[in-house]
Coordinates of C-alpha atoms in Angstrom, one line a residue:
Chain A
M193 CA 0.0 0.0 0.0
G194 CA 1.3 3.5 -0.7
K195 CA 2.8 5.7 1.9
T196 CA 1.6 9.3 2.3
K197 CA 4.3 11.8 3.3
V198 CA 2.8 14.9 4.7
S199 CA 5.2 17.9 4.6
G200 CA 4.5 21.5 5.7
S201 CA 1.1 20.4 7.1
A202 CA -1.2 23.2 8.2
K203 CA -0.9 22.2 11.8
N204 CA 2.9 22.6 11.8
V205 CA 2.8 25.9 10.0
T206 CA 0.2 27.2 12.5
D207 CA 2.3 25.9 15.4
K208 CA 5.4 27.8 14.1
L209 CA 3.4 31.0 13.7
E210 CA 2.1 30.7 17.2
T211 CA 5.6 30.1 18.6
K212 CA 6.7 33.3 16.9
L213 CA 3.7 35.2 18.3
V214 CA 4.4 34.0 21.8
E215 CA 8.1 35.0 21.4
S216 CA 7.0 38.4 20.2
A217 CA 4.5 38.8 23.0
V218 CA 7.0 37.8 25.6
G219 CA 9.4 40.3 24.0
G220 CA 6.8 43.1 24.6
D221 CA 4.8 43.2 21.3
I222 CA 1.2 43.9 22.4
D223 CA -0.2 43.2 18.9
S224 CA 1.2 39.7 18.9
F225 CA -0.5 39.2 22.2
G226 CA -3.7 40.4 20.7
K227 CA -3.4 37.9 17.9
L228 CA -3.0 35.1 20.4
C229 CA -6.1 36.3 22.2
N230 CA -8.0 36.4 19.0
R231 CA -7.0 32.8 18.3
Y232 CA -8.0 31.4 21.7
Y233 CA -10.9 33.7 22.6
S234 CA -13.7 31.2 21.7
S235 CA -11.9 28.4 23.6
M236 CA -11.5 30.5 26.7
V237 CA -15.1 31.6 26.6
A238 CA -16.1 28.0 26.4
I239 CA -13.9 27.1 29.4
A240 CA -15.4 29.9 31.4
Y241 CA -18.9 28.9 30.3
S242 CA -18.3 25.4 31.6
V243 CA -17.7 27.0 35.0
L244 CA -20.3 29.8 35.0
G245 CA -23.1 28.6 32.8
D246 CA -23.7 32.1 31.6
H247 CA -22.6 33.3 28.2
H248 CA -22.1 37.0 29.1
L249 CA -20.2 36.3 32.3
A250 CA -18.1 33.8 30.3
E251 CA -17.0 36.4 27.9
D252 CA -16.2 38.8 30.8
A253 CA -14.1 36.0 32.4
A254 CA -12.2 35.3 29.3
Q255 CA -11.3 38.9 28.8
E256 CA -10.2 39.2 32.4
A257 CA -8.1 36.1 31.9
F258 CA -6.3 37.8 29.0
A259 CA -5.7 40.8 31.2
R260 CA -4.1 38.7 33.9
A261 CA -2.1 36.7 31.3
L262 CA -0.7 39.9 29.7
V263 CA 1.0 41.1 32.8
N264 CA 2.4 37.6 33.5
V265 CA 3.3 36.5 30.0
K266 CA 7.0 37.1 30.6
N267 CA 6.9 34.4 33.2
L268 CA 5.6 31.8 30.7
R269 CA 7.9 28.8 30.5
G270 CA 7.6 26.8 27.3
K271 CA 6.4 28.7 24.3
G272 CA 4.2 25.7 23.3
K273 CA 2.2 26.0 26.5
F274 CA 0.5 29.3 25.9
A275 CA -3.0 27.9 25.5
P276 CA -3.0 25.5 28.5
W277 CA -1.5 28.3 30.6
V278 CA -4.2 30.8 29.7
A279 CA -6.8 28.1 30.1
Q280 CA -5.9 27.7 33.7
I281 CA -5.9 31.5 34.3
C282 CA -9.3 31.5 32.7
R283 CA -10.7 28.8 35.0
N284 CA -9.4 30.8 38.0
A285 CA -11.0 34.0 36.6
A286 CA -14.3 32.2 36.1
K287 CA -14.2 30.8 39.6
D288 CA -13.5 34.2 41.0
M289 CA -16.4 35.6 39.1
G290 CA -18.7 32.8 40.1
S291 CA -18.0 33.3 43.7
G292 CA -18.6 37.1 43.5
K293 CA -21.5 38.3 45.6
S294 CA -22.8 40.5 42.8
R295 CA -24.2 37.6 40.9
Q296 CA -26.6 34.9 41.9
V297 CA -25.8 32.5 39.1
I298 CA -24.5 29.3 40.5
S299 CA -21.3 28.0 38.8
G300 CA -22.0 25.3 36.3
D301 CA -25.7 25.4 36.9
F302 CA -26.7 25.0 33.3
S303 CA -30.3 24.5 34.1
Q304 CA -30.7 28.0 35.3
Q305 CA -30.2 29.9 32.1
P306 CA -31.5 33.5 32.4
D307 CA -30.7 34.1 28.8
R308 CA -32.4 31.0 27.4
Q309 CA -34.3 32.2 24.4
S310 CA -37.1 29.7 24.2
D311 CA -39.0 27.2 26.3
D312 CA -36.7 24.4 25.1
M313 CA -37.4 21.4 27.2
D314 CA -34.9 19.2 25.5
G315 CA -32.2 21.8 25.9
E316 CA -32.9 22.2 29.6
A317 CA -32.6 18.4 30.0
V318 CA -29.3 18.3 28.2
R319 CA -27.9 21.3 30.1
Q320 CA -28.9 19.6 33.3
A321 CA -27.1 16.5 32.2
I322 CA -24.0 18.5 31.4
S323 CA -24.1 20.2 34.9
K324 CA -24.1 16.7 36.5
L325 CA -20.8 15.8 34.9
P326 CA -17.5 16.0 36.8
V327 CA -15.7 19.3 36.1
V328 CA -13.1 17.9 33.8
E329 CA -15.6 16.1 31.6
R330 CA -18.0 19.1 31.6
E331 CA -15.3 21.3 30.3
L332 CA -14.5 18.9 27.5
I333 CA -18.1 18.7 26.4
V334 CA -18.5 22.4 26.4
L335 CA -15.2 22.9 24.5
R336 CA -16.3 20.4 21.9
Y337 CA -19.8 21.5 21.3
Y338 CA -19.8 25.2 22.2
N339 CA -17.7 26.2 19.2
N340 CA -17.3 22.8 17.4
L341 CA -13.6 22.6 18.3
S342 CA -11.6 19.8 16.7
Y343 CA -10.0 17.2 18.8
E344 CA -6.6 18.5 17.7
R345 CA -7.5 22.0 18.7
M346 CA -8.8 20.8 22.1
A347 CA -5.6 18.9 22.7
G348 CA -3.7 22.1 22.1
V349 CA -5.9 24.2 24.4
L350 CA -5.9 21.7 27.2
G351 CA -2.3 20.4 26.9
I352 CA -3.5 16.8 27.0
S353 CA -3.2 14.0 24.5
R354 CA -5.8 13.2 21.9
A355 CA -6.1 9.7 23.4
A356 CA -7.1 11.3 26.7
I357 CA -9.7 13.5 25.0
N358 CA -11.1 10.5 23.2
G359 CA -11.6 8.5 26.3
R360 CA -12.9 11.3 28.5
L361 CA -15.4 12.5 25.8
Y362 CA -16.7 9.0 25.3
R363 CA -17.3 8.5 29.0
A364 CA -18.9 11.9 29.3
R365 CA -21.3 11.3 26.5
R366 CA -22.2 7.9 27.9
K367 CA -22.9 9.4 31.3
M368 CA -25.1 12.1 29.7
A369 CA -27.0 9.5 27.7
E370 CA -27.6 7.5 30.9
H371 CA -28.7 10.6 32.8
L372 CA -31.2 11.5 30.1
R373 CA -32.5 8.0 30.0
R374 CA -33.0 7.8 33.8
N375 CA -34.8 11.1 33.7
G376 CA -37.4 9.9 31.2
F377 CA -35.8 11.2 28.1
P378 CA -36.2 9.0 25.0
E379 CA -33.2 6.9 24.3
V380 CA -30.5 8.9 22.5
Q381 CA -28.1 7.7 19.9
L382 CA -24.5 8.1 21.0
Chain B
M22 CA -40.0 16.2 28.6
S23 CA -40.9 16.0 24.9
Q24 CA -42.1 12.6 23.7
Q25 CA -40.0 11.6 20.7
D26 CA -40.5 8.4 18.9
D27 CA -37.3 8.5 17.0
R28 CA -33.9 8.0 18.5
K29 CA -32.1 11.3 18.6
S30 CA -28.4 11.9 18.2
L31 CA -26.8 13.1 21.4
D32 CA -24.5 15.3 19.4
E33 CA -27.4 17.1 17.8
L34 CA -29.0 17.6 21.2
I35 CA -25.9 19.0 22.8
W36 CA -25.2 21.3 19.9
R37 CA -28.7 22.7 20.0
A38 CA -28.5 23.1 23.8
I39 CA -25.2 24.9 24.1
G40 CA -23.7 25.5 20.7
R41 CA -22.7 29.0 19.7
K42 CA -21.4 30.7 16.6
E43 CA -17.8 31.6 16.5
L44 CA -17.1 34.5 18.8
S45 CA -15.1 37.6 17.8
F46 CA -12.6 39.3 20.0
D47 CA -12.5 43.1 19.8
F48 CA -8.9 43.7 20.8
D49 CA -9.1 47.5 20.5
K50 CA -12.0 47.7 22.8
W51 CA -10.3 45.3 25.2
K52 CA -7.2 47.5 25.3
R53 CA -9.4 50.5 26.1
E54 CA -11.0 48.6 29.0
H55 CA -7.7 47.3 30.4
K56 CA -5.4 50.4 30.2
E57 CA -3.9 49.8 33.5
K58 CA -2.7 46.3 32.5
I59 CA -1.4 47.6 29.2
Q60 CA 0.6 50.2 31.0
Q61 CA 2.0 47.6 33.4
F62 CA 3.0 45.4 30.5
E63 CA 4.7 48.3 28.7
S64 CA 6.6 49.3 31.7
Q65 CA 7.9 45.8 32.1
T66 CA 9.0 45.9 28.5
K67 CA 11.0 49.1 29.0
Q68 CA 12.8 47.6 31.9
D69 CA 13.8 44.6 29.8
A70 CA 14.9 46.8 27.0
S71 CA 17.3 48.8 29.1
S72 CA 19.0 45.7 30.3
F73 CA 19.2 44.4 26.8
C74 CA 20.9 47.7 25.7
V75 CA 23.5 47.0 28.3
R76 CA 24.2 43.6 26.8
I77 CA 24.4 45.1 23.3
D78 CA 27.1 47.6 24.5
V79 CA 29.1 44.8 26.0
W80 CA 28.9 42.9 22.7
R81 CA 30.2 46.1 20.9
Q82 CA 33.1 46.3 23.3
I83 CA 34.0 42.7 22.6
M84 CA 33.8 43.2 18.8
K85 CA 36.2 46.2 19.0
S86 CA 39.0 43.7 19.7
R87 CA 40.5 42.1 16.5
I88 CA 41.1 38.9 18.3
T89 CA 37.5 38.4 19.5
R90 CA 36.1 39.5 16.2
A91 CA 38.0 36.9 14.3
A92 CA 36.9 34.2 16.8
A93 CA 33.3 35.3 16.4
V94 CA 33.5 35.1 12.6
A95 CA 35.1 31.6 12.8
A96 CA 32.3 30.5 15.1
I97 CA 29.7 31.6 12.7
I98 CA 31.4 29.8 9.8
L99 CA 31.6 26.6 11.9
V100 CA 27.9 26.8 12.8
A101 CA 27.1 27.3 9.1
A102 CA 29.2 24.3 8.1
L103 CA 27.6 22.1 10.8
S104 CA 24.2 23.3 9.6
V105 CA 24.9 21.9 6.1
V106 CA 25.9 18.5 7.6
Y107 CA 22.9 18.5 9.8
L108 CA 20.5 19.3 6.9
D109 CA 21.9 16.4 5.0
E110 CA 21.1 14.1 7.9
L111 CA 17.5 15.3 7.8
V112 CA 17.0 13.8 4.4
R113 CA 16.3 10.3 5.6
P114 CA 14.3 7.6 4.0
A115 CA 10.6 7.8 4.7
Y116 CA 9.3 5.7 7.6
G117 CA 8.3 2.1 7.1
V118 CA 6.7 -0.4 9.5
D119 CA 9.8 -2.6 9.2
Q120 CA 11.7 0.0 11.1
T121 CA 9.5 -0.5 14.1
I122 CA 9.8 -4.2 13.8
E123 CA 13.5 -3.9 13.8
A124 CA 13.5 -1.5 16.7
N125 CA 11.4 -4.0 18.6
H126 CA 14.3 -6.4 18.7
S127 CA 16.1 -4.0 21.0
V128 CA 13.3 -4.0 23.6
R129 CA 14.1 -5.8 26.8
Y130 CA 11.5 -4.2 29.1
I131 CA 8.1 -2.7 28.5
H132 CA 5.3 -1.3 30.5
V133 CA 1.9 -1.1 28.9
K134 CA -1.5 0.3 29.9
D135 CA -4.6 -0.9 28.0
T136 CA -7.6 1.4 28.5
D137 CA -11.1 0.5 27.3
A138 CA -13.1 3.6 26.4
S139 CA -16.0 2.3 28.5
H140 CA -14.1 1.9 31.7
D141 CA -11.9 4.2 33.8
E142 CA -9.6 1.5 35.2
P143 CA -7.1 0.1 32.6
K144 CA -5.4 -3.2 32.3
E145 CA -1.7 -3.0 33.0
F146 CA 1.2 -5.2 32.0
W147 CA 4.9 -5.3 32.7
I148 CA 7.0 -7.5 30.5
E149 CA 10.7 -8.6 30.5
C150 CA 12.0 -10.1 27.3
D151 CA 15.0 -12.3 26.6
A152 CA 17.7 -11.6 24.0
F153 CA 15.5 -13.0 21.3
G154 CA 12.6 -10.7 22.1
R155 CA 10.5 -13.4 23.7
I156 CA 8.6 -12.8 26.9
K157 CA 10.7 -14.0 29.8
N158 CA 8.7 -12.7 32.8
A159 CA 5.4 -10.9 33.0
R160 CA 3.0 -9.3 35.4
W161 CA -0.5 -8.2 34.7
H162 CA -3.3 -6.4 36.6
I163 CA -6.8 -6.9 35.3
P164 CA -9.6 -4.8 36.8
G165 CA -12.8 -6.3 38.0
W166 CA -15.0 -5.0 35.1
D167 CA -13.2 -7.5 32.8
S168 CA -14.8 -10.4 34.7
P169 CA -17.3 -9.3 37.3
E170 CA -17.6 -12.8 38.7
D171 CA -13.9 -13.3 39.2
G172 CA -13.2 -9.7 40.3
P173 CA -9.8 -8.1 39.9
K174 CA -6.9 -10.4 39.0
I175 CA -3.2 -10.1 39.5
G176 CA -1.0 -12.5 37.6
V177 CA 2.7 -13.3 37.1
W178 CA 4.5 -15.5 34.7
K179 CA 8.0 -16.5 35.5
E180 CA 10.1 -19.4 34.4
N181 CA 7.2 -21.2 32.7
R182 CA 5.0 -21.0 35.9
V183 CA 1.9 -19.0 36.1
Q184 CA 0.2 -17.7 39.3
V185 CA -3.1 -15.8 39.2
W186 CA -4.6 -14.3 42.3
L187 CA -8.3 -13.6 42.3
R188 CA -8.6 -11.0 45.0
K189 CA -12.4 -11.1 45.3
K190 CA -12.5 -14.8 45.9
N191 CA -9.1 -14.9 47.6
M192 CA -8.0 -17.7 45.4
L193 CA -4.6 -18.4 43.9
F194 CA -4.3 -20.5 40.8
I195 CA -0.9 -22.1 40.1
A196 CA -0.2 -23.7 36.8
G197 CA 3.1 -25.0 35.5
D198 CA 2.4 -26.6 32.2
K199 CA 3.8 -25.0 29.2
T200 CA 0.4 -25.0 27.5
A201 CA -1.2 -23.2 30.4
A202 CA 1.6 -20.7 30.5
E203 CA 1.2 -20.0 26.8
K204 CA -2.5 -19.5 27.2
M205 CA -2.0 -17.1 30.0
L206 CA 0.7 -15.4 27.9
K207 CA -1.7 -14.8 25.1
L208 CA -3.5 -12.3 27.3
V209 CA -0.2 -10.4 27.7
E210 CA 0.8 -10.8 24.0
D211 CA -2.6 -9.3 22.9
S212 CA -1.5 -6.2 24.7
D213 CA 2.1 -6.1 23.4
P214 CA 2.4 -3.2 21.0
R215 CA 5.4 -4.8 19.4
L216 CA 3.3 -7.6 18.2
A217 CA 0.6 -5.1 17.1
V218 CA 3.0 -3.9 14.4
E219 CA 3.9 -7.4 13.2
R220 CA 0.3 -8.4 13.1
L221 CA -0.5 -5.4 10.9
R222 CA 2.3 -6.1 8.5
N223 CA 1.2 -9.7 8.2
R224 CA -2.4 -8.7 7.6
E225 CA -1.4 -6.1 5.0
A226 CA 0.5 -8.9 3.2
Q227 CA -2.7 -10.9 3.2
G228 CA -4.6 -8.0 1.7
E229 CA -6.8 -7.5 4.8
V230 CA -5.8 -4.0 5.8
K231 CA -4.9 -0.8 4.2
I232 CA -2.1 1.2 5.8
Q233 CA -1.5 4.9 5.5
I234 CA 1.6 6.5 7.0
D235 CA 1.7 10.2 7.9
E236 CA 5.2 11.5 8.7
P237 CA 5.1 15.2 10.0
D238 CA 8.1 17.4 9.5
S239 CA 8.3 18.4 13.2
K240 CA 10.4 15.9 15.1
A241 CA 8.2 16.4 18.2
E242 CA 5.2 14.9 16.4
P243 CA 4.9 11.2 16.2
I244 CA 4.6 9.2 13.0
V245 CA 0.9 8.2 12.5
V246 CA 0.2 4.8 11.0
T247 CA -3.5 4.3 10.2
A248 CA -4.5 0.8 9.6
T249 CA -8.1 0.4 8.2
Y250 CA -9.4 -3.1 7.9
L251 CA -11.0 -3.8 4.6
P252 CA -14.7 -5.0 4.3
E253 CA -13.6 -8.5 3.4
S254 CA -11.4 -8.8 6.4
S255 CA -12.3 -10.8 9.5
S256 CA -11.7 -7.5 11.3
A257 CA -13.9 -5.4 9.0
N258 CA -15.1 -2.1 10.3
K259 CA -12.1 -1.8 12.6
R260 CA -9.3 0.7 12.5
E261 CA -6.1 1.0 14.5
V262 CA -4.0 4.1 14.7
L263 CA -0.4 3.7 15.8
L264 CA 1.6 6.6 17.1
V265 CA 5.3 5.9 16.5
D266 CA 8.1 7.7 18.1
R267 CA 10.2 9.6 15.5
A268 CA 13.5 8.9 17.2
T269 CA 13.3 5.4 18.4
K270 CA 10.6 4.1 15.8
L271 CA 8.9 2.4 18.8
V272 CA 5.2 2.5 19.2
R273 CA 4.0 5.0 21.8
A274 CA 0.3 4.1 21.6
V275 CA -2.3 2.2 19.6
E276 CA -5.8 3.6 19.4
F277 CA -8.7 1.4 18.5
Y278 CA -11.7 2.5 16.5
Q279 CA -14.9 0.8 15.4
L280 CA -17.0 1.9 12.4
K281 CA -20.5 2.8 13.4
D282 CA -23.0 4.7 11.2
G283 CA -20.3 5.8 8.9
V284 CA -18.0 7.2 11.6
Y285 CA -15.1 5.5 13.3
E286 CA -15.8 5.6 17.0
Y287 CA -13.1 5.5 19.6
R288 CA -13.0 2.3 21.6
G289 CA -9.8 2.4 23.6
V290 CA -6.0 2.8 23.6
L291 CA -2.9 0.8 24.3
E292 CA -0.2 3.1 25.7
C293 CA 3.5 2.2 26.1
L294 CA 4.6 4.0 29.2
D295 CA 8.2 2.9 29.4
Y296 CA 10.5 1.1 27.0
N297 CA 13.7 -0.5 28.4
Q298 CA 13.3 1.0 31.9
V299 CA 14.6 -1.9 33.9
I300 CA 11.7 -3.5 35.9
D301 CA 12.4 -4.6 39.4
P302 CA 12.7 -8.4 39.5
N303 CA 10.4 -8.4 42.5
M304 CA 7.6 -7.3 40.2
F305 CA 7.5 -10.8 38.8
I306 CA 7.0 -12.3 42.3
L307 CA 3.4 -12.5 43.6
D308 CA 4.1 -11.7 47.2
E309 CA 1.0 -9.7 48.1
V310 CA -1.1 -12.8 48.4
P311 CA -2.5 -13.2 51.9
N312 CA -1.6 -16.3 54.0
N313 CA -5.2 -17.5 54.1
V314 CA -5.5 -17.6 50.4
T315 CA -7.1 -20.7 48.9
R316 CA -4.5 -22.3 46.7
L317 CA -5.7 -24.1 43.6
D318 CA -2.5 -25.9 42.6
Q319 CA -2.9 -27.4 39.2
I320 CA 0.6 -28.5 38.9
G321 CA 0.7 -31.6 41.1
Q322 CA -2.8 -32.9 40.6
E323 CA -5.3 -33.9 37.9
V324 CA -8.2 -31.5 37.8
G325 CA -11.5 -32.0 36.1
L326 CA -12.9 -34.8 33.9
V327 CA -11.4 -36.1 30.7
Q328 CA -13.7 -35.3 27.7
G329 CA -12.7 -38.2 25.5
E330 CA -15.0 -38.6 22.5
V331 CA -18.1 -37.0 23.9
S332 CA -19.3 -33.5 22.9
D333 CA -18.7 -30.3 25.0
E334 CA -22.3 -30.3 26.2
E335 CA -22.2 -33.9 27.2
I336 CA -18.9 -33.6 29.2
A337 CA -20.1 -30.4 30.9
A338 CA -23.3 -32.1 32.1
E339 CA -21.2 -35.1 33.2
V340 CA -18.9 -32.9 35.2
V341 CA -21.8 -31.4 37.1
R342 CA -23.3 -34.9 37.7
R343 CA -20.1 -36.3 39.1
F344 CA -19.6 -33.2 41.2
F345 CA -23.0 -33.5 43.0
E346 CA -22.6 -37.3 43.3
A347 CA -19.3 -36.6 45.1
L348 CA -21.1 -34.1 47.4
I349 CA -23.9 -36.6 48.1
A350 CA -21.2 -39.1 49.1
E351 CA -19.5 -36.3 51.1
D352 CA -16.3 -37.0 49.2
Y353 CA -15.1 -33.5 49.3
A354 CA -11.6 -34.2 47.9
Q355 CA -13.2 -35.7 44.7
A356 CA -15.7 -32.8 44.5
G357 CA -12.8 -30.4 44.8
K358 CA -11.0 -31.9 41.8
L359 CA -14.1 -31.0 39.8
L360 CA -14.1 -27.5 41.1
E361 CA -10.7 -26.2 39.7
G362 CA -8.8 -28.4 42.1
M363 CA -10.2 -26.8 45.3
P364 CA -8.6 -28.5 48.4
G365 CA -10.9 -31.0 50.1
D366 CA -10.8 -29.2 53.4
K367 CA -11.9 -26.0 51.8
M368 CA -14.7 -27.8 50.1
Q369 CA -15.8 -29.2 53.4
Q370 CA -15.7 -25.7 54.9
G371 CA -17.9 -24.4 52.1
F372 CA -20.4 -27.3 51.7
G373 CA -20.1 -29.3 54.9
H374 CA -23.1 -27.6 56.5
I375 CA -25.4 -28.8 53.6
K376 CA -26.5 -32.3 53.1
F377 CA -26.9 -33.1 49.4
L378 CA -29.7 -35.7 49.0
R379 CA -30.2 -36.3 45.3
I380 CA -29.9 -34.8 41.8
I381 CA -33.3 -33.7 40.4
S382 CA -32.3 -32.3 37.0
I383 CA -29.1 -31.4 35.0
G384 CA -28.9 -29.4 31.8
P385 CA -29.2 -28.9 29.0
A386 CA -25.8 -27.2 28.7
A387 CA -25.7 -23.9 26.8
P388 CA -23.0 -21.4 25.8
H389 CA -21.9 -19.3 28.8
P390 CA -23.4 -15.8 28.6
N391 CA -19.9 -14.4 29.2
A392 CA -18.2 -15.5 26.0
K393 CA -14.7 -14.7 27.4
T394 CA -14.9 -17.7 29.7
G395 CA -14.9 -20.0 26.7
G396 CA -17.2 -22.4 28.6
L397 CA -20.8 -23.5 29.0
V398 CA -23.5 -23.0 31.6
V399 CA -25.3 -26.1 32.9
P400 CA -28.5 -25.2 34.8
C401 CA -29.4 -27.9 37.4
T402 CA -31.5 -28.6 40.4
V403 CA -30.5 -30.6 43.5
E404 CA -32.4 -31.6 46.6
I405 CA -30.7 -30.6 49.9
E406 CA -31.2 -30.6 53.6
K407 CA -30.1 -27.7 55.6
D408 CA -30.8 -27.0 59.2
G409 CA -33.3 -29.9 59.2
V410 CA -35.3 -28.5 56.2
V411 CA -35.4 -30.3 52.9
S412 CA -35.6 -28.1 49.8
Q413 CA -34.6 -27.8 46.2
W414 CA -31.6 -25.7 45.2
R415 CA -31.8 -24.4 41.6
L416 CA -28.5 -23.3 40.1
D417 CA -29.0 -21.4 36.8
K418 CA -25.5 -20.2 36.2
L419 CA -23.3 -23.1 37.0
G420 CA -20.3 -22.7 34.6
V421 CA -18.1 -25.4 33.2
R422 CA -15.0 -25.0 31.0
Q423 CA -11.7 -26.7 30.1
V424 CA -9.0 -26.7 32.7
F425 CA -6.3 -24.2 31.9
N426 CA -3.2 -26.4 32.0
Q427 CA -4.9 -29.7 31.1
P428 CA -6.6 -29.5 27.7
G429 CA -9.3 -32.0 27.2
R430 CA -10.2 -31.9 30.9
W431 CA -13.3 -30.0 32.1
T432 CA -14.1 -28.4 35.4
I433 CA -16.7 -26.3 37.1
F434 CA -15.4 -22.8 37.5
G435 CA -18.2 -20.7 38.9
G436 CA -21.9 -20.1 39.5
I437 CA -22.1 -22.0 42.8

């Protein structure tokens, strides 16, 4: 059978560009930092959403995370670790926001959606199933479905292997299906 | 809850529940809202710049000297020359599976984790090989989900002798026959990533699998070998993805996929955690077994009943008949031989308080619901007397299979 040699793949080109952006940002170039933020904004909002369960708050948390990252970017060790590093800052920012007294929204309480646009019974059941997941699995589900991130992209954001993502997503979806079934939902196709 | 007749896709439900369009980041607006942080960042940059200027000045001082300038130029030329040599080395032949097979010959120790997508706890194996690459010693940990009736198992294979401890039942199987050892080893070999590559090559040669190799330019990325089994293969609808280390050509992981509704679904992964990290010889000694374990030593005694010319169903039913006849006769040693070689005193401890009166019915035998056992189930009913009360005892899940180290001999293994 033939061999397929892949050279200059899009992923490698993107990784090299990102490394250059990180180097520039560490060197003091604010615009390079802005490009990195633009690249990972959706992912960070998704991570914050998995904690807060509120879209607007999630965007606030992601932007706060970038602000915190900016003043600490010179401490970043490993130019390939930018995304996982910002992701952790974002989780912390979301938790800080979620524990703030000014908001009543419970972290990760997806069933209490103040901005839910329609009386969507199915959606409520699914969001409740998501809220029952362990934190790590909930974050994976939201990352995957919030912005339709690829597995490769998720691996880059979280700093874990594709194999780990595969296994955790599979288990998370099984748990959700089981939760929906136990709560009277028609059997879903995994 | 909405009443739907059709099965829904979970993917579709989740997307509808939480999916959002791509968000856009307004960097200018963000800068306006975080001026303080911007200023802090810029002042940090100025501090770094001033220290950098100091380094530049030092460099200029150095380069004023003729001697150091000549040395610097020589260094640059040398680096350039080395770069040419290095670039030549980068032009290597494309990867081929044979390179991994060859690299496997250098493996003496391996530690493997086998994770099923449906379960959190993986199977784990430690293997020591001889100079010819054959398994010399092995240890394995099998979690309880693999065989709920047996529970978790820890096994070691050393010098052609197998010991398997069933923690839940506190039983220790000991088998020394080469055949038994090989059967136990098959479990280990099925999880040996070295053999995964050889199996793939053999099956490709037989036209059963299509292999695609992706070799990224970055040395940090593994080589990806995708093996898709063809529809006519006995493994149709399966796919294996091997991640091969660029430097060593050894397999880092094997991912398993199953085709379902046109999509290859992830089923599990075999991960090679360590290659050639010397494994402590004590790993291959089963010393965690408690003193009160029930030892089923199948080396020094004949276990089970010889099948002869009769069918599997017939011998299974006969084993059950002889077993209860022995219990009726209170011949616990004989009954124990038909129950994996359980010692007679243990049999008496377990069954001595029951008086077996007669056999009411046996069979018919049927394939065991757990196909992994490779055995049969023989439903039966016996009349017993316990605490002065006569009753019938119905056993629906009495399992019978061939003895591990004694092919052609059959024994009861569970369900009682």
